[in-house]
């Protein structure tokens, strides 16, 4: 009985064009998703570091220290600009609400920037199993066609097609 090569390269090269296309699409989607995941992880760790630095500075009473570029600097600049504005008849509570609203808008803008491209992850994550299932079904159909054309159901005939499909 001849040995059957079940390496990934051999299986890919012997697969039908449809199965190769499905594998290529899934590989590209995987690379795209991992790129987004790494980008978001770096952004979140950066924001976490800024938040910790800000927290320690506030705890130490160094609120007026120069801040590096980033979220904290934007929040501080926005808070100072809003705080310097005086509106006639404005109570301290109204002033505080106005400053808080302006800072919240800056924070929401930053969050929107950080959350950009997350819908791609959701779309790919929800559709990739169906794309893979399509490739599996196509491969099983191809395996059954090979079995039928060989008029033999030995393991040597069945194994390569099933391995390709799975």
Short mmCIF file of C-alpha atoms in Angstrom, two decimals:
data_model
loop_
_atom_site.label_atom_id
_atom_site.label_comp_id
_atom_site.label_asym_id
_atom_site.label_seq_id
_atom_site.Cartn_x
_atom_site.Cartn_y
_atom_site.Cartn_z
CA UNK A 1 0.00 0.00 0.00
CA UNK A 2 1.53 3.36 -0.99
CA UNK A 3 2.09 5.94 1.76
CA UNK A 4 -0.34 8.84 1.78
CA UNK A 5 1.17 12.28 2.38
CA UNK A 6 -1.16 14.27 4.66
CA UNK A 7 1.03 17.34 5.16
CA UNK A 8 -0.69 20.71 5.05
CA UNK A 9 1.24 21.79 1.96
CA UNK A 10 0.34 18.65 0.04
CA UNK A 11 -3.29 18.83 1.11
CA UNK A 12 -3.49 22.49 0.07
CA UNK A 13 -1.87 21.86 -3.31
CA UNK A 14 -4.11 18.85 -4.03
CA UNK A 15 -7.28 20.64 -2.93
CA UNK A 16 -9.77 21.98 -5.43
CA UNK A 17 -9.72 25.65 -6.35
CA UNK A 18 -12.76 26.36 -4.19
CA UNK A 19 -11.16 24.83 -1.09
CA UNK A 20 -7.91 26.70 -1.78
CA UNK A 21 -9.86 29.94 -2.13
CA UNK A 22 -11.70 29.30 1.15
CA UNK A 23 -8.41 28.61 2.93
CA UNK A 24 -6.86 31.75 1.45
CA UNK A 25 -9.83 33.90 2.51
CA UNK A 26 -9.72 32.48 6.03
CA UNK A 27 -5.96 33.07 6.24
CA UNK A 28 -6.32 36.68 5.07
CA UNK A 29 -9.16 37.27 7.54
CA UNK A 30 -7.04 35.80 10.31
CA UNK A 31 -4.10 38.09 9.53
CA UNK A 32 -6.44 41.10 9.34
CA UNK A 33 -8.06 40.20 12.68
CA UNK A 34 -4.73 39.70 14.44
CA UNK A 35 -3.54 43.06 13.11
CA UNK A 36 -6.62 44.76 14.58
CA UNK A 37 -6.27 42.85 17.86
CA UNK A 38 -2.61 43.88 18.27
CA UNK A 39 -3.42 47.50 17.36
CA UNK A 40 -6.22 47.61 19.94
CA UNK A 41 -4.09 45.92 22.60
CA UNK A 42 -1.34 48.52 22.13
CA UNK A 43 -3.90 51.35 22.26
CA UNK A 44 -5.57 50.00 25.41
CA UNK A 45 -2.25 49.43 27.19
CA UNK A 46 -1.19 52.97 26.23
CA UNK A 47 -4.41 54.47 27.58
CA UNK A 48 -4.10 52.35 30.73
CA UNK A 49 -0.58 53.70 31.27
CA UNK A 50 -1.78 57.27 30.78
CA UNK A 51 -4.60 56.73 33.25
CA UNK A 52 -2.22 55.32 35.88
CA UNK A 53 0.19 58.21 35.39
CA UNK A 54 -2.64 60.70 35.72
CA UNK A 55 -3.99 58.96 38.81
CA UNK A 56 -0.62 59.00 40.54
CA UNK A 57 -0.06 62.65 39.60
CA UNK A 58 -3.45 63.64 40.99
CA UNK A 59 -2.78 61.65 44.18
CA UNK A 60 0.54 63.46 44.58
CA UNK A 61 -1.07 66.85 43.92
CA UNK A 62 0.82 67.48 40.67
CA UNK A 63 -2.24 68.33 38.59
CA UNK A 64 -0.53 71.25 36.80
CA UNK A 65 2.45 69.23 35.58
CA UNK A 66 3.05 69.19 31.81
CA UNK A 67 1.35 66.17 30.25
CA UNK A 68 2.64 64.23 27.26
CA UNK A 69 0.46 64.12 24.18
CA UNK A 70 -2.51 61.86 24.56
CA UNK A 71 -5.86 61.51 26.25
CA UNK A 72 -4.89 63.10 29.56
CA UNK A 73 -3.42 66.16 27.85
CA UNK A 74 -6.57 66.58 25.75
CA UNK A 75 -8.79 66.23 28.82
CA UNK A 76 -6.72 68.71 30.84
CA UNK A 77 -6.62 71.25 28.00
CA UNK A 78 -10.38 70.95 27.48
CA UNK A 79 -11.07 71.24 31.23
CA UNK A 80 -8.88 74.32 31.56
CA UNK A 81 -10.41 76.03 28.53
CA UNK A 82 -13.93 75.40 29.79
CA UNK A 83 -12.93 76.39 33.33
CA UNK A 84 -11.55 79.74 32.18
CA UNK A 85 -14.80 80.65 30.46
CA UNK A 86 -17.12 82.62 32.69
CA UNK A 87 -20.78 82.83 31.85
CA UNK A 88 -23.03 85.41 33.44
CA UNK A 89 -25.34 84.00 36.10
CA UNK A 90 -23.71 80.59 36.05
CA UNK A 91 -23.66 78.79 39.38
CA UNK A 92 -20.64 76.72 40.45
CA UNK A 93 -22.67 73.53 39.88
CA UNK A 94 -23.59 74.66 36.34
CA UNK A 95 -19.94 75.50 35.63
CA UNK A 96 -18.85 72.09 36.88
CA UNK A 97 -21.49 70.38 34.70
CA UNK A 98 -20.33 72.35 31.65
CA UNK A 99 -16.69 71.38 32.25
CA UNK A 100 -17.66 67.76 32.84
CA UNK A 101 -19.74 67.68 29.64
CA UNK A 102 -16.88 69.09 27.58
CA UNK A 103 -14.40 66.60 29.04
CA UNK A 104 -16.84 63.75 28.45
CA UNK A 105 -17.07 64.74 24.77
CA UNK A 106 -13.27 64.57 24.49
CA UNK A 107 -13.31 61.16 26.18
CA UNK A 108 -16.04 59.86 23.87
CA UNK A 109 -14.10 61.06 20.83
CA UNK A 110 -11.03 59.18 22.04
CA UNK A 111 -13.09 56.06 22.74
CA UNK A 112 -14.56 56.22 19.23
CA UNK A 113 -11.00 56.37 17.84
CA UNK A 114 -9.92 53.38 19.91
CA UNK A 115 -13.03 51.36 18.97
CA UNK A 116 -12.59 51.98 15.25
CA UNK A 117 -12.43 48.75 13.17
CA UNK A 118 -13.99 46.63 15.93
CA UNK A 119 -17.06 45.95 13.75
CA UNK A 120 -14.72 44.20 11.30
CA UNK A 121 -13.73 41.79 14.07
CA UNK A 122 -17.38 41.11 14.83
CA UNK A 123 -18.26 40.55 11.18
CA UNK A 124 -15.32 38.27 10.48
CA UNK A 125 -15.81 36.44 13.76
CA UNK A 126 -19.43 35.71 12.98
CA UNK A 127 -18.95 34.78 9.31
CA UNK A 128 -15.67 32.81 9.44
CA UNK A 129 -17.26 29.62 10.84
CA UNK A 130 -19.75 29.59 7.96
CA UNK A 131 -16.99 30.14 5.40
CA UNK A 132 -15.06 27.26 6.96
CA UNK A 133 -18.16 25.08 6.98
CA UNK A 134 -18.69 25.82 3.30
CA UNK A 135 -15.12 24.69 2.58
CA UNK A 136 -15.66 21.52 4.63
CA UNK A 137 -18.90 20.66 2.84
CA UNK A 138 -17.31 21.32 -0.53
CA UNK A 139 -14.36 19.08 0.40
CA UNK A 140 -16.65 16.27 1.58
CA UNK A 141 -18.57 16.47 -1.68
CA UNK A 142 -15.27 16.33 -3.57
CA UNK A 143 -14.19 13.31 -1.47
CA UNK A 144 -17.43 11.47 -2.19
CA UNK A 145 -17.03 12.18 -5.91
CA UNK A 146 -13.50 10.73 -5.78
CA UNK A 147 -14.75 7.66 -3.93
CA UNK A 148 -17.51 7.17 -6.50
CA UNK A 149 -15.14 7.50 -9.45
CA UNK A 150 -12.66 5.03 -7.89
CA UNK A 151 -15.41 2.48 -7.17
CA UNK A 152 -13.47 1.65 -4.02
CA UNK A 153 -14.04 2.50 -0.38
CA UNK A 154 -10.65 1.54 0.99
CA UNK A 155 -8.91 3.83 3.44
CA UNK A 156 -6.37 4.85 0.80
CA UNK A 157 -9.16 6.29 -1.35
CA UNK A 158 -11.26 7.77 1.45
CA UNK A 159 -8.55 9.31 3.69
CA UNK A 160 -7.11 12.01 1.41
CA UNK A 161 -10.52 13.48 0.52
CA UNK A 162 -11.78 13.46 4.11
CA UNK A 163 -8.48 14.93 5.37
CA UNK A 164 -8.71 17.71 2.81
CA UNK A 165 -12.28 18.46 3.80
CA UNK A 166 -11.53 18.59 7.48
#
